[in-house]
Structures are given as C-alpha cells and as structure tokens.
Amino acid sequence: MINRNTFDDTKIAFSLKNDSELERAYFLFKMISVEPLVRIGKVATNFAIKANLPIEGLIRATVFDHFCGGVNEEDCLPVINKMYEKGVSSVLDYSVEGKESEKEFDNALKTVLNIIEFAKALDAIPIAVFKPSGFGRFKLYEKKNNGVDLNADELKEWERVEARFEAVCKKAKAYDVAVLIDAEESWIQDAVDALVTKMMKIYNTEKPIVFNTLQMYRHDRMAFLKKEHAMAKREGYYLGYKLVRGAYMEKENDRAKEKKYESPICKSKQATDENFNDALQYMINHLDCMSIFAGTHNENSSYLLMELMEEKHILNNDPRIWFGQLYGMSDHISFNLSHLGYNVAKYMPFGPVKDVMPYLIRRAEENTSVAGQTGRELALIKKEKERRKNA
C-alpha cells in the first residue's frame, strides 16, 4: 500500500542542498509568492537587459542558479552528476525562447543534437527534449495549422523545419535516447501534432523514442489521445506521451475571448485534474503500446500513478514510466520518488543568462498563479530548516 506521507520527508527531499542553498530557495519562493513583486521584477529585469545594465551576475547568483543547470551542457555537469548520485536523472532543456531566424533555429538544432551525443555517453541523461518553436517561426506554424497555402519560400522554410525534427528523431533512435517534444499554444499545436505523429510512425517502430506532449488543461486532449492510440494500433507503431497540465492558460483564455471562440481550456482546476488523472489511467491500461512521462508537481497525481502501478504489479523502475519535475521545484516529489526506486528526471533548463530570462520570468509567473504551489514549497523548506536546527 502506498504511503501518502511519502513526500513529507524533507531530509531526503533537500539532501543535496546545503544551508545557504536552502536559504536562497526560501528567499526566492517567498519573493515569487507576492504577485505584485513578480510583475515589478519582470518589468525591471526586461528593462535592465535591454539597457545592457550589468545585472547578469546578480541573476546568475540567485534565480538562474536555482532554476537552471548552467549556461551550456558542460556547465550543467556538476549538478547532473550530483543529482544522479541520488537516482535523479536529467533532461537537458535548451531554454532559449522567442528566436526567429534560420541561423538561430540551426543553432538550436545543433544544441539538441549535442545533447543527444552527451546523453549517449552519460546514464544520467536518458532523455532529450526540444521545443517546436525553437526549430521554426511561430507564424509559419500558425499558417500551417490553419491550412493556409504556403508560398514557395515558406514551403522551403517548412521543409527545413521538418528536416530539423527528422535529424533529432533519427539521431535519438540511433543512440537509443528518448526525445520529448514540448507542447505549444493551441493555435499552432495541430501543426506540431501532425509533425510529431509523422515522426512517431517512422521512429517508434520497436518502442517509443519520440514523445509528444499533451497539455491536459485542454478539454480535447483525451479524445486526441484515444484517436492517436487507435491509429497507432492500426498502423503498428508505439506511442510516447509526456503528460502535463499546461503552461499558457492566461494567454489561451485571453485569445479565445478576444477572437470570440470557445476556450480550449477546461472550465475549472478540478476538471483539469480529472482530465490529467484520466489520461494516466488510460495510458497505464495500454502500456503494451505506449510509454508515460508524467510531468507533474501535483502530489495527488503522483500518488495516483504510484497506486496504479502497484495495483497492476508494475515495478517501480519499469522503463515505460517516468516521473518528471522541473529543476528547482518539487524536490520533495523528485527525491522521495527516486529514493523508492522510481524513474525520475528533472527538466534542467540551460542557456545564456540573458536568453533564458523569458523562461525564468514565465516560471515565476506560473508559480504565482498555481494555487498552493509556492506555499507548499515554502512550508517544506521551513520544515527542513527547523529539522536541521534541531538536529
């Protein structure tokens, strides 16, 4: 029987943090818990970066080092190795966002291919990841999504996007490294889905190598999962899915309101939770042909997956099931799970400090908007500080 107090063990959760790192984490989450501060911090940081003010050192010593592994792959290695000693793997995530040029897309491709090389040599990195908009222009995906005819130049541009996907998936298969393809906003996701399904058909012939991402705050994702499952069974390939709740809720709802269409987002947090848990249940019932990467900071969903595995007599370290959290968050879930022998990976963002700032700001905003998330982090850090004091 699964112990529902598993995630309360702060000694295991924060075993890699020294006292000063614990204090920094407490300070950061305390700041993030105040919404006006996050808004002011966003404006001030953006201004400082645009004005070339010398703030990189400050950012690096505080928020960057807490939520990111480093500025490049080698820089991340000490953290990767340290976590792996505790059984927690890393998913290196090149978190540079909002680029628009072919040169930058080629650079992102080169970085992801390097990560796969890196992963082949290190057991600590079993999985690679990339963001579709890192490989092509957002507006191009949008045109493709809406079925707009592309002109000759755009057709060539789209071919280059497909070639980048293909290069990563081909190398991932050759090196036996799973590759997670992140989700995007709903108004380009159909184009992404079609491309990822195409890659799955080619590269998931023996087992899941290519994983798509399902944002379960979208009320249509269960139907999509079932449709894709029926097609995979019919055509004889495997499915891999990273399940997340979602990252663009405000943006999705605002756009739907502005353009007067029904929002793709579930009506309530409870409906999202139910959708996520239904997907877990569905996928675990079909493990013969699909693999799960459960990307969640939600304790109840994590316990549910543990209980479903126990019910079905699935080993804790079954290679078809992974738990994933973001680096710098939910260590009480990650490290307690790995202590019990489950497959756990931390999404570890990296990249030049300035280029990763949009990602870090989004992280702060998400933490502020997720009810209870920051409060739980603070309570656990406080508990561990007390434990150490009394010890």
XYZ file of N, CA, C and O in Angstrom, residues 94-282:
756
model
N 17.336 23.144 -23.541
C 17.883 24.396 -24.057
C 16.749 25.420 -24.088
O 15.913 25.418 -24.988
N 16.705 26.287 -23.065
C 15.511 27.109 -22.816
C 15.569 28.507 -23.398
O 15.037 29.453 -22.814
N 16.201 28.637 -24.547
C 16.234 29.929 -25.231
C 14.937 30.053 -26.036
O 14.610 29.196 -26.841
N 14.176 31.114 -25.786
C 12.845 31.263 -26.400
C 12.763 32.509 -27.271
O 13.547 33.439 -27.128
N 11.767 32.489 -28.155
C 11.409 33.695 -28.901
C 12.355 34.075 -30.033
O 12.393 35.220 -30.458
N 13.141 33.113 -30.542
C 14.052 33.410 -31.660
C 13.293 33.268 -32.977
O 12.316 32.538 -33.081
N 13.797 33.938 -34.019
C 13.027 33.998 -35.275
C 13.846 33.715 -36.538
O 13.285 33.613 -37.609
N 15.160 33.602 -36.423
C 15.958 33.477 -37.653
C 16.406 32.042 -37.907
O 16.532 31.236 -36.980
N 16.656 31.743 -39.188
C 17.114 30.410 -39.580
C 18.424 30.045 -38.873
O 18.634 28.904 -38.477
N 19.297 31.055 -38.702
C 20.572 30.819 -38.018
C 20.335 30.342 -36.583
O 20.981 29.413 -36.094
N 19.382 30.990 -35.916
C 19.089 30.617 -34.529
C 18.416 29.251 -34.448
O 18.676 28.478 -33.517
N 17.570 28.937 -35.439
C 16.933 27.614 -35.453
C 17.987 26.522 -35.685
O 17.934 25.456 -35.068
N 18.936 26.804 -36.585
C 20.018 25.833 -36.833
C 20.893 25.660 -35.599
O 21.363 24.564 -35.304
N 21.080 26.754 -34.872
C 21.863 26.688 -33.636
C 21.150 25.846 -32.577
O 21.785 25.040 -31.877
N 19.819 26.003 -32.502
C 19.027 25.198 -31.559
C 19.122 23.718 -31.929
O 19.277 22.855 -31.059
N 19.049 23.422 -33.233
C 19.185 22.038 -33.702
C 20.539 21.463 -33.295
O 20.625 20.355 -32.753
N 21.590 22.232 -33.554
C 22.946 21.792 -33.218
C 23.054 21.485 -31.720
O 23.643 20.482 -31.304
N 22.458 22.349 -30.904
C 22.497 22.163 -29.449
C 21.779 20.883 -29.042
O 22.288 20.112 -28.219
N 20.602 20.630 -29.629
C 19.841 19.421 -29.277
C 20.596 18.164 -29.726
O 20.651 17.166 -28.993
N 21.197 18.214 -30.909
C 21.999 17.067 -31.377
C 23.195 16.831 -30.448
O 23.546 15.683 -30.148
N 23.791 17.918 -29.960
C 24.888 17.796 -28.991
C 24.422 17.146 -27.698
O 25.141 16.352 -27.088
N 23.201 17.516 -27.272
C 22.644 16.938 -26.045
C 22.471 15.429 -26.205
O 22.743 14.651 -25.287
N 22.041 14.991 -27.399
C 21.879 13.556 -27.638
C 23.237 12.857 -27.582
O 23.368 11.763 -27.016
N 24.272 13.492 -28.152
C 25.646 12.966 -28.045
C 26.035 12.844 -26.562
O 26.577 11.835 -26.128
N 25.757 13.895 -25.859
C 26.041 13.985 -24.426
C 25.326 12.858 -23.691
O 25.898 12.174 -22.838
N 24.034 12.677 -24.032
C 23.187 11.685 -23.365
C 23.683 10.263 -23.621
O 23.607 9.407 -22.734
N 24.194 10.028 -24.818
C 24.680 8.681 -25.156
C 25.819 8.271 -24.226
O 25.962 7.113 -23.841
N 26.629 9.251 -23.841
C 27.808 8.954 -23.019
C 27.503 8.971 -21.520
O 28.325 8.557 -20.716
N 26.307 9.457 -21.138
C 26.003 9.600 -19.713
C 24.685 8.915 -19.357
O 23.635 9.285 -19.875
N 24.728 7.945 -18.455
C 23.495 7.301 -17.999
C 22.567 8.300 -17.316
O 21.356 8.105 -17.269
N 23.152 9.371 -16.780
C 22.371 10.369 -16.037
C 21.436 11.174 -16.937
O 20.560 11.886 -16.444
N 21.631 11.108 -18.269
C 20.762 11.857 -19.198
C 20.134 10.864 -20.187
O 20.638 10.668 -21.299
N 19.025 10.212 -19.801
C 18.423 9.204 -20.680
C 17.476 9.780 -21.726
O 17.009 9.086 -22.612
N 17.188 11.093 -21.609
C 16.125 11.703 -22.413
C 16.572 13.081 -22.900
O 17.200 13.829 -22.156
N 16.239 13.397 -24.159
C 16.491 14.738 -24.714
C 15.141 15.437 -24.900
O 14.084 14.807 -24.812
N 15.180 16.734 -25.173
C 13.930 17.483 -25.349
C 14.176 18.657 -26.287
O 15.294 19.176 -26.368
N 13.125 19.058 -27.021
C 13.198 20.344 -27.728
C 11.802 20.932 -27.859
O 10.793 20.242 -27.707
N 11.793 22.229 -28.124
C 10.538 22.980 -28.270
C 10.329 23.246 -29.761
O 11.235 23.774 -30.419
N 9.192 22.879 -30.336
C 8.972 23.073 -31.775
C 9.258 24.491 -32.258
O 9.861 24.684 -33.324
N 8.855 25.511 -31.473
C 9.096 26.888 -31.906
C 10.570 27.266 -31.823
O 10.955 28.348 -32.272
N 11.398 26.388 -31.272
C 12.848 26.589 -31.330
C 13.421 26.167 -32.671
O 14.573 26.476 -32.997
N 12.601 25.455 -33.474
C 13.060 24.919 -34.771
C 12.395 25.601 -35.964
O 12.646 25.234 -37.112
N 11.520 26.573 -35.707
C 10.848 27.240 -36.820
C 10.015 28.414 -36.338
O 9.677 28.501 -35.152
N 9.691 29.308 -37.266
C 8.950 30.523 -36.910
C 7.530 30.210 -36.427
O 6.820 29.403 -37.034
N 7.124 30.888 -35.370
C 5.787 30.698 -34.818
C 4.721 30.965 -35.886
O 3.766 30.204 -36.043
N 4.900 32.059 -36.652
C 3.903 32.434 -37.674
C 3.791 31.380 -38.774
O 2.718 31.180 -39.354
N 4.899 30.705 -39.041
C 4.878 29.650 -40.054
C 4.047 28.468 -39.549
O 3.207 27.922 -40.283
N 4.266 28.069 -38.299
C 3.447 27.007 -37.696
C 1.972 27.395 -37.729
O 1.107 26.560 -37.998
N 1.716 28.674 -37.455
C 0.325 29.143 -37.402
C -0.343 29.014 -38.771
O -1.488 28.568 -38.889
N 0.384 29.401 -39.821
C -0.160 29.260 -41.187
C -0.436 27.787 -41.496
O -1.485 27.430 -42.033
N 0.529 26.950 -41.174
C 0.404 25.510 -41.422
C -0.781 24.962 -40.633
O -1.563 24.143 -41.125
N -0.924 25.410 -39.404
C -2.008 24.973 -38.521
C -3.371 25.306 -39.115
O -4.316 24.523 -39.020
N -3.464 26.485 -39.726
C -4.753 26.965 -40.247
C -5.028 26.536 -41.687
O -6.015 26.946 -42.290
N -4.125 25.716 -42.222
C -4.322 25.218 -43.581
C -4.146 26.273 -44.655
O -4.649 26.131 -45.777
N -3.423 27.352 -44.326
C -3.164 28.418 -45.307
C -2.091 27.929 -46.284
O -1.092 27.333 -45.881
N -2.318 28.164 -47.586
C -1.313 27.758 -48.583
C -0.020 28.535 -48.379
O -0.032 29.770 -48.275
N 1.089 27.815 -48.311
C 2.385 28.462 -48.151
C 2.938 28.831 -49.517
O 2.753 28.094 -50.495
N 3.613 29.983 -49.583
C 4.262 30.339 -50.853
C 5.555 29.524 -51.022
O 5.926 28.755 -50.121
N 6.240 29.692 -52.139
C 7.416 28.867 -52.445
C 8.491 28.966 -51.362
O 9.059 27.951 -50.935
N 8.756 30.201 -50.900
C 9.775 30.381 -49.850
C 9.355 29.720 -48.541
O 10.162 29.105 -47.849
N 8.074 29.869 -48.229
C 7.575 29.283 -46.971
C 7.579 27.758 -47.035
O 7.844 27.089 -46.025
N 7.301 27.216 -48.216
C 7.358 25.753 -48.363
C 8.763 25.229 -48.091
O 8.948 24.220 -47.403
N 9.747 25.942 -48.620
C 11.150 25.555 -48.359
C 11.486 25.692 -46.875
O 12.193 24.870 -46.293
N 10.943 26.768 -46.279
C 11.167 27.011 -44.845
C 10.563 25.874 -44.014
O 11.176 25.386 -43.066
N 9.347 25.446 -44.391
C 8.693 24.344 -43.671
C 9.474 23.035 -43.852
O 9.582 22.236 -42.920
N 10.005 22.840 -45.040
C 10.839 21.640 -45.269
C 12.035 21.625 -44.320
O 12.450 20.571 -43.830
N 12.597 22.811 -44.057
C 13.737 22.892 -43.126
C 13.307 22.575 -41.696
O 14.044 21.949 -40.940
N 12.088 23.004 -41.339
C 11.552 22.676 -40.004
C 11.432 21.151 -39.867
O 11.891 20.553 -38.894
N 10.818 20.526 -40.876
C 10.660 19.066 -40.865
C 12.020 18.369 -40.805
O 12.188 17.379 -40.090
N 12.981 18.902 -41.559
C 14.322 18.292 -41.584
C 14.979 18.368 -40.202
O 15.698 17.445 -39.800
N 14.724 19.446 -39.469
C 15.294 19.570 -38.106
C 14.669 18.519 -37.175
O 15.369 17.870 -36.403
N 13.345 18.379 -37.251
C 12.673 17.340 -36.461
C 13.260 15.968 -36.796
O 13.589 15.180 -35.909
N 13.370 15.736 -38.093
C 13.860 14.441 -38.586
C 15.285 14.158 -38.094
O 15.599 13.047 -37.645
N 16.143 15.170 -38.141
C 17.543 14.995 -37.727
C 17.626 14.575 -36.262
O 18.394 13.685 -35.890
N 16.808 15.215 -35.420
C 16.819 14.894 -33.981
C 16.265 13.488 -33.743
O 16.876 12.677 -33.024
N 15.119 13.182 -34.349
C 14.480 11.884 -34.108
C 15.342 10.729 -34.645
O 15.443 9.675 -34.009
N 15.959 10.954 -35.777
C 16.830 9.927 -36.371
C 18.018 9.632 -35.454
O 18.365 8.481 -35.207
N 18.633 10.688 -34.949
C 19.787 10.512 -34.062
C 19.360 9.885 -32.734
O 20.048 9.022 -32.187
N 18.211 10.307 -32.228
C 17.687 9.754 -30.970
C 17.475 8.248 -31.099
O 17.838 7.475 -30.209
N 16.913 7.841 -32.228
C 16.690 6.398 -32.458
C 18.024 5.655 -32.564
O 18.211 4.597 -31.962
N 18.958 6.219 -33.315
C 20.261 5.565 -33.496
C 20.992 5.415 -32.161
O 21.677 4.417 -31.927
N 20.832 6.411 -31.283
C 21.544 6.393 -29.994
C 20.700 5.827 -28.857
O 21.157 5.766 -27.720
N 19.455 5.424 -29.159
C 18.537 4.884 -28.155
C 18.311 5.873 -26.999
O 18.383 5.522 -25.822
N 18.066 7.125 -27.375
C 17.775 8.185 -26.396
C 16.362 8.693 -26.693
O 16.085 9.117 -27.811
N 15.474 8.623 -25.709
C 14.109 9.137 -25.921
C 14.155 10.652 -26.120
O 15.012 11.332 -25.544
N 13.244 11.170 -26.948
C 13.201 12.624 -27.167
C 11.772 13.141 -26.916
O 10.810 12.656 -27.507
N 11.669 14.077 -25.978
C 10.376 14.694 -25.649
C 10.214 15.958 -26.476
O 11.113 16.804 -26.507
N 9.078 16.082 -27.147
C 8.805 17.274 -27.943
C 7.741 18.086 -27.202
O 6.623 17.619 -26.984
N 8.122 19.278 -26.778
C 7.249 20.090 -25.928
C 5.991 20.554 -26.667
O 5.968 20.605 -27.899
N 4.981 20.910 -25.876
C 3.730 21.435 -26.434
C 3.834 22.941 -26.627
O 4.677 23.606 -26.030
N 2.957 23.454 -27.468
C 2.926 24.889 -27.774
C 1.501 25.413 -27.558
O 0.619 24.676 -27.113
N 1.264 26.661 -27.935
C -0.076 27.248 -27.844
C -1.025 26.492 -28.781
O -0.610 25.969 -29.819
N -2.315 26.471 -28.428
C -3.283 25.651 -29.172
C -3.377 26.046 -30.640
O -3.673 25.207 -31.491
N -3.103 27.336 -30.952
C -3.294 27.769 -32.343
C -2.114 27.388 -33.253
O -2.135 27.697 -34.437
N -1.115 26.694 -32.701
C -0.114 26.074 -33.599
C 0.056 24.583 -33.290
O 0.793 23.880 -33.976
N -0.659 24.085 -32.256
C -0.417 22.716 -31.785
C -0.824 21.649 -32.799
O -0.196 20.591 -32.880
N -1.884 21.889 -33.599
C -2.289 20.875 -34.598
C -1.165 20.617 -35.597
O -0.917 19.475 -35.991
N -0.491 21.692 -36.008
C 0.630 21.538 -36.956
C 1.764 20.755 -36.304
O 2.388 19.890 -36.936
N 2.014 21.041 -35.023
C 3.056 20.315 -34.273
C 2.660 18.850 -34.139
O 3.469 17.950 -34.413
N 1.413 18.603 -33.748
C 0.940 17.219 -33.557
C 1.100 16.383 -34.823
O 1.550 15.229 -34.773
N 0.727 16.972 -35.949
C 0.818 16.238 -37.219
C 2.266 15.847 -37.517
O 2.551 14.728 -37.961
N 3.178 16.763 -37.241
C 4.601 16.514 -37.493
C 5.160 15.462 -36.523
O 5.912 14.566 -36.927
N 4.757 15.547 -35.250
C 5.249 14.579 -34.258
C 4.698 13.181 -34.563
O 5.429 12.185 -34.481
N 3.422 13.104 -34.946
C 2.839 11.802 -35.309
C 3.589 11.192 -36.489
O 3.876 9.989 -36.513
N 3.941 12.032 -37.443
C 4.730 11.562 -38.595
C 6.056 10.952 -38.125
O 6.481 9.899 -38.610
N 6.716 11.617 -37.156
C 7.988 11.119 -36.623
C 7.791 9.811 -35.843
O 8.606 8.902 -35.911
N 6.689 9.733 -35.100
C 6.394 8.508 -34.341
C 6.250 7.306 -35.277
O 6.758 6.222 -34.992
N 5.555 7.518 -36.383
C 5.336 6.424 -37.339
C 6.663 5.893 -37.889
O 6.814 4.701 -38.139
N 7.617 6.810 -38.060
C 8.917 6.415 -38.631
C 9.837 5.819 -37.569
O 10.515 4.806 -37.809
N 9.860 6.417 -36.374
C 10.918 6.077 -35.401
C 10.452 5.277 -34.185
O 11.287 4.778 -33.429
N 9.129 5.134 -33.997
C 8.645 4.363 -32.845
C 8.223 2.955 -33.249
O 7.191 2.452 -32.812
N 9.013 2.312 -34.078
C 8.619 1.005 -34.620
C 8.886 -0.143 -33.644
O 8.174 -1.145 -33.651
N 9.932 -0.003 -32.790
C 10.221 -1.060 -31.808
C 9.761 -0.690 -30.406
O 9.393 -1.532 -29.613
N 9.834 0.607 -30.097
C 9.421 1.117 -28.784
C 9.295 2.634 -28.907
O 9.761 3.214 -29.898
N 8.726 3.300 -27.915
C 8.622 4.755 -28.015
C 9.993 5.428 -27.877
O 10.688 5.227 -26.889
N 10.378 6.161 -28.911
C 11.587 7.004 -28.878
C 11.123 8.466 -28.901
O 11.592 9.290 -28.145
N 10.162 8.746 -29.775
C 9.625 10.104 -29.924
C 8.387 10.253 -29.039
O 7.442 9.459 -29.137
N 8.390 11.262 -28.164
C 7.272 11.547 -27.267
C 6.654 12.896 -27.625
O 7.361 13.888 -27.742
N 5.337 12.914 -27.765
C 4.623 14.181 -27.894
C 4.233 14.653 -26.482
O 4.387 13.900 -25.521
N 3.738 15.870 -26.359
C 3.299 16.394 -25.057
C 1.819 16.735 -25.113
O 1.370 17.400 -26.043
N 1.089 16.250 -24.116
C -0.343 16.543 -24.014
C -0.576 17.497 -22.846
O -0.252 17.167 -21.700
N -1.115 18.675 -23.159
C -1.458 19.643 -22.106
C -2.902 19.346 -21.675
O -3.841 19.695 -22.379
N -3.026 18.725 -20.500
C -4.333 18.206 -20.102
C -5.283 19.274 -19.562
O -6.416 18.973 -19.203
N -4.835 20.539 -19.540
C -5.816 21.601 -19.238
C -6.678 21.888 -20.465
O -7.656 22.624 -20.394
N -6.345 21.260 -21.577
C -7.197 21.339 -22.775
C -8.230 20.226 -22.721
O -7.885 19.047 -22.569
N -9.503 20.591 -22.872
C -10.565 19.597 -22.712
C -10.656 18.613 -23.877
O -11.367 17.615 -23.792
N -9.903 18.850 -24.960
C -9.979 17.950 -26.119
C -8.854 16.907 -26.149
O -8.782 16.089 -27.060
N -7.976 16.917 -25.148
C -6.774 16.065 -25.248
C -7.043 14.583 -25.016
O -6.327 13.743 -25.566
N -8.054 14.234 -24.211
C -8.372 12.810 -24.038
C -8.854 12.205 -25.347
O -8.458 11.098 -25.718
N -9.699 12.953 -26.037
C -10.200 12.474 -27.337
C -9.040 12.325 -28.314
O -8.969 11.353 -29.081
N -8.108 13.284 -28.289
C -6.925 13.222 -29.156
C -6.087 11.982 -28.834
O -5.659 11.258 -29.730
N -5.880 11.710 -27.546
C -5.085 10.552 -27.128
C -5.708 9.247 -27.632
O -5.008 8.385 -28.166
N -7.018 9.146 -27.505
C -7.706 7.915 -27.947
C -7.641 7.755 -29.462
O -7.464 6.648 -29.979
N -7.768 8.870 -30.168
C -7.693 8.841 -31.645
C -6.295 8.394 -32.095
O -6.143 7.545 -32.982
N -5.260 8.968 -31.452
C -3.879 8.608 -31.801
C -3.588 7.148 -31.457
O -2.875 6.454 -32.179
N -4.156 6.674 -30.353
C -3.963 5.280 -29.940
C -4.564 4.332 -30.979
O -3.937 3.334 -31.369
N -5.776 4.658 -31.443
C -6.438 3.815 -32.458
C -5.598 3.764 -33.734
O -5.414 2.691 -34.335
N -5.042 4.919 -34.128
C -4.217 4.957 -35.350
C -2.921 4.156 -35.164
O -2.503 3.420 -36.051
N -2.290 4.297 -33.999
C -1.037 3.576 -33.743
C -1.260 2.062 -33.763
O -0.427 1.307 -34.287
N -2.395 1.629 -33.198
C -2.712 0.188 -33.204
C -2.924 -0.317 -34.629
O -2.460 -1.375 -35.017
N -3.626 0.512 -35.391
C -3.941 0.161 -36.780
C -2.682 0.064 -37.627
O -2.513 -0.839 -38.444
N -1.744 1.020 -37.407
C -0.569 1.110 -38.285
C 0.695 0.492 -37.675
O 1.741 0.475 -38.303
N 0.594 0.029 -36.428
C 1.674 -0.755 -35.842
C 2.900 0.017 -35.389
O 4.029 -0.357 -35.720
N 2.714 1.095 -34.642
C 3.857 1.797 -34.037
C 3.520 2.134 -32.585
O 2.363 2.004 -32.153
N 4.517 2.536 -31.833
C 4.339 2.819 -30.406
C 4.120 4.316 -30.160
O 4.546 5.152 -30.949
N 3.485 4.609 -29.021
C 3.239 5.998 -28.633
C 4.007 6.341 -27.362
O 4.100 5.527 -26.447
N 4.538 7.549 -27.310
C 5.118 8.083 -26.083
C 4.496 9.443 -25.829
O 4.388 10.258 -26.748
N 4.035 9.681 -24.608
C 3.455 10.988 -24.282
C 3.976 11.511 -22.954
O 4.033 10.782 -21.967
N 4.351 12.778 -22.986
C 4.591 13.495 -21.738
C 3.260 14.148 -21.373
O 2.683 14.884 -22.187
N 2.763 13.856 -20.188
C 1.526 14.467 -19.715
C 1.867 15.640 -18.811
O 2.661 15.505 -17.876
N 1.296 16.792 -19.110
C 1.440 17.971 -18.249
C 0.051 18.597 -18.097
O -0.863 18.262 -18.843
N -0.077 19.493 -17.142
C -1.346 20.209 -17.044
C -1.383 21.319 -18.093
O -2.327 21.427 -18.836
N -0.351 22.143 -18.194
C -0.307 23.152 -19.253
C 0.363 24.432 -18.803
O 0.470 24.701 -17.604
N 0.809 25.215 -19.774
C 1.663 26.368 -19.443
C 1.177 27.716 -19.966
O 1.815 28.717 -19.706
N 0.069 27.743 -20.716
C -0.304 29.021 -21.355
C -1.760 29.407 -21.054
O -2.445 29.968 -21.911
N -2.228 29.120 -19.856
C -3.658 29.265 -19.569
C -4.188 30.680 -19.791
O -5.182 30.873 -20.498
N -3.511 31.675 -19.198
C -3.997 33.052 -19.339
C -4.005 33.474 -20.809
O -4.965 34.053 -21.308
N -2.904 33.148 -21.494
C -2.783 33.506 -22.911
C -3.892 32.843 -23.749
O -4.496 33.472 -24.617
N -4.165 31.558 -23.456
C -5.199 30.817 -24.194
C -6.580 31.434 -23.961
O -7.335 31.672 -24.908
N -6.903 31.698 -22.709
C -8.225 32.261 -22.387
C -8.397 33.669 -22.956
O -9.459 34.011 -23.490
N -7.348 34.479 -22.868
C -7.405 35.856 -23.396
C -7.634 35.860 -24.899
O -8.449 36.627 -25.420
N -6.915 34.987 -25.605
C -7.043 34.946 -27.069
C -8.442 34.474 -27.486
O -9.041 35.009 -28.421
N -8.944 33.451 -26.775
C -10.277 32.929 -27.088
C -11.337 34.027 -26.904
O -12.254 34.176 -27.716
N -11.171 34.807 -25.844
C -12.111 35.896 -25.557
C -12.027 36.973 -26.641
O -13.042 37.445 -27.167
N -10.798 37.327 -26.970
C -10.568 38.385 -27.967
C -11.101 37.987 -29.341
O -11.720 38.778 -30.046
N -10.883 36.719 -29.727
C -11.282 36.283 -31.070
C -12.650 35.591 -31.076
O -13.067 35.038 -32.091
N -13.288 35.587 -29.890
C -14.671 35.103 -29.763
C -14.843 33.637 -30.212
O -15.704 33.313 -31.024
N -14.005 32.763 -29.675
C -14.229 31.324 -29.857
C -14.164 30.666 -28.479
O -13.676 31.257 -27.515
N -14.657 29.432 -28.401
C -14.666 28.743 -27.103
C -13.229 28.433 -26.682
O -12.439 27.904 -27.465
N -12.902 28.767 -25.454
C -11.548 28.494 -24.964
C -11.295 26.985 -24.936
O -12.184 26.208 -24.562
N -10.092 26.569 -25.344
C -9.774 25.130 -25.288
C -9.474 24.646 -23.868
O -9.286 23.456 -23.636
N -9.430 25.585 -22.904
C -9.039 25.252 -21.533
C -10.246 24.745 -20.737
O -11.354 25.265 -20.869
N -10.011 23.737 -19.913
C -11.066 23.207 -19.034
C -11.664 24.333 -18.183
O -10.982 25.294 -17.846
N -12.925 24.148 -17.812
C -13.654 25.202 -17.091
C -13.122 25.434 -15.677
O -13.310 26.501 -15.107
N -12.488 24.408 -15.094
C -12.035 24.552 -13.706
C -10.744 23.772 -13.472
O -10.376 22.906 -14.268
N -10.114 24.080 -12.361
C -8.902 23.358 -11.956
C -9.247 21.879 -11.722
O -8.496 20.978 -12.105
N -10.409 21.643 -11.129
C -10.823 20.262 -10.860
C -10.987 19.468 -12.160
O -10.572 18.313 -12.253
N -11.581 20.100 -13.172
C -11.768 19.428 -14.462
C -10.412 19.095 -15.087
O -10.230 18.030 -15.695
N -9.441 20.005 -14.938
C -8.082 19.750 -15.436
C -7.456 18.577 -14.706
O -6.856 17.686 -15.324
N -7.588 18.572 -13.377
C -7.033 17.475 -12.576
C -7.635 16.138 -12.987
O -6.922 15.135 -13.135
N -8.949 16.129 -13.180
C -9.625 14.886 -13.589
C -9.151 14.433 -14.961
O -8.927 13.238 -15.201
N -8.988 15.403 -15.866
C -8.511 15.099 -17.221
C -7.117 14.474 -17.175
O -6.835 13.476 -17.844
N -6.232 15.083 -16.378
C -4.859 14.579 -16.233
C -4.879 13.152 -15.677
O -4.219 12.249 -16.211
N -5.646 12.949 -14.624
C -5.684 11.635 -13.980
C -6.336 10.578 -14.872
O -5.918 9.412 -14.873
N -7.337 10.993 -15.663
C -7.952 10.065 -16.626
C -6.929 9.613 -17.671
O -6.906 8.446 -18.079
N -6.088 10.539 -18.092
C -5.048 10.196 -19.082
C -4.043 9.213 -18.489
O -3.616 8.261 -19.156
N -3.660 9.435 -17.230
C -2.761 8.485 -16.550
C -3.370 7.084 -16.543
O -2.709 6.102 -16.870
N -4.645 7.033 -16.143
C -5.354 5.747 -16.058
C -5.412 5.082 -17.433
O -5.141 3.875 -17.566
N -5.757 5.868 -18.443
C -5.883 5.318 -19.807
C -4.542 4.772 -20.294
O -4.460 3.663 -20.832
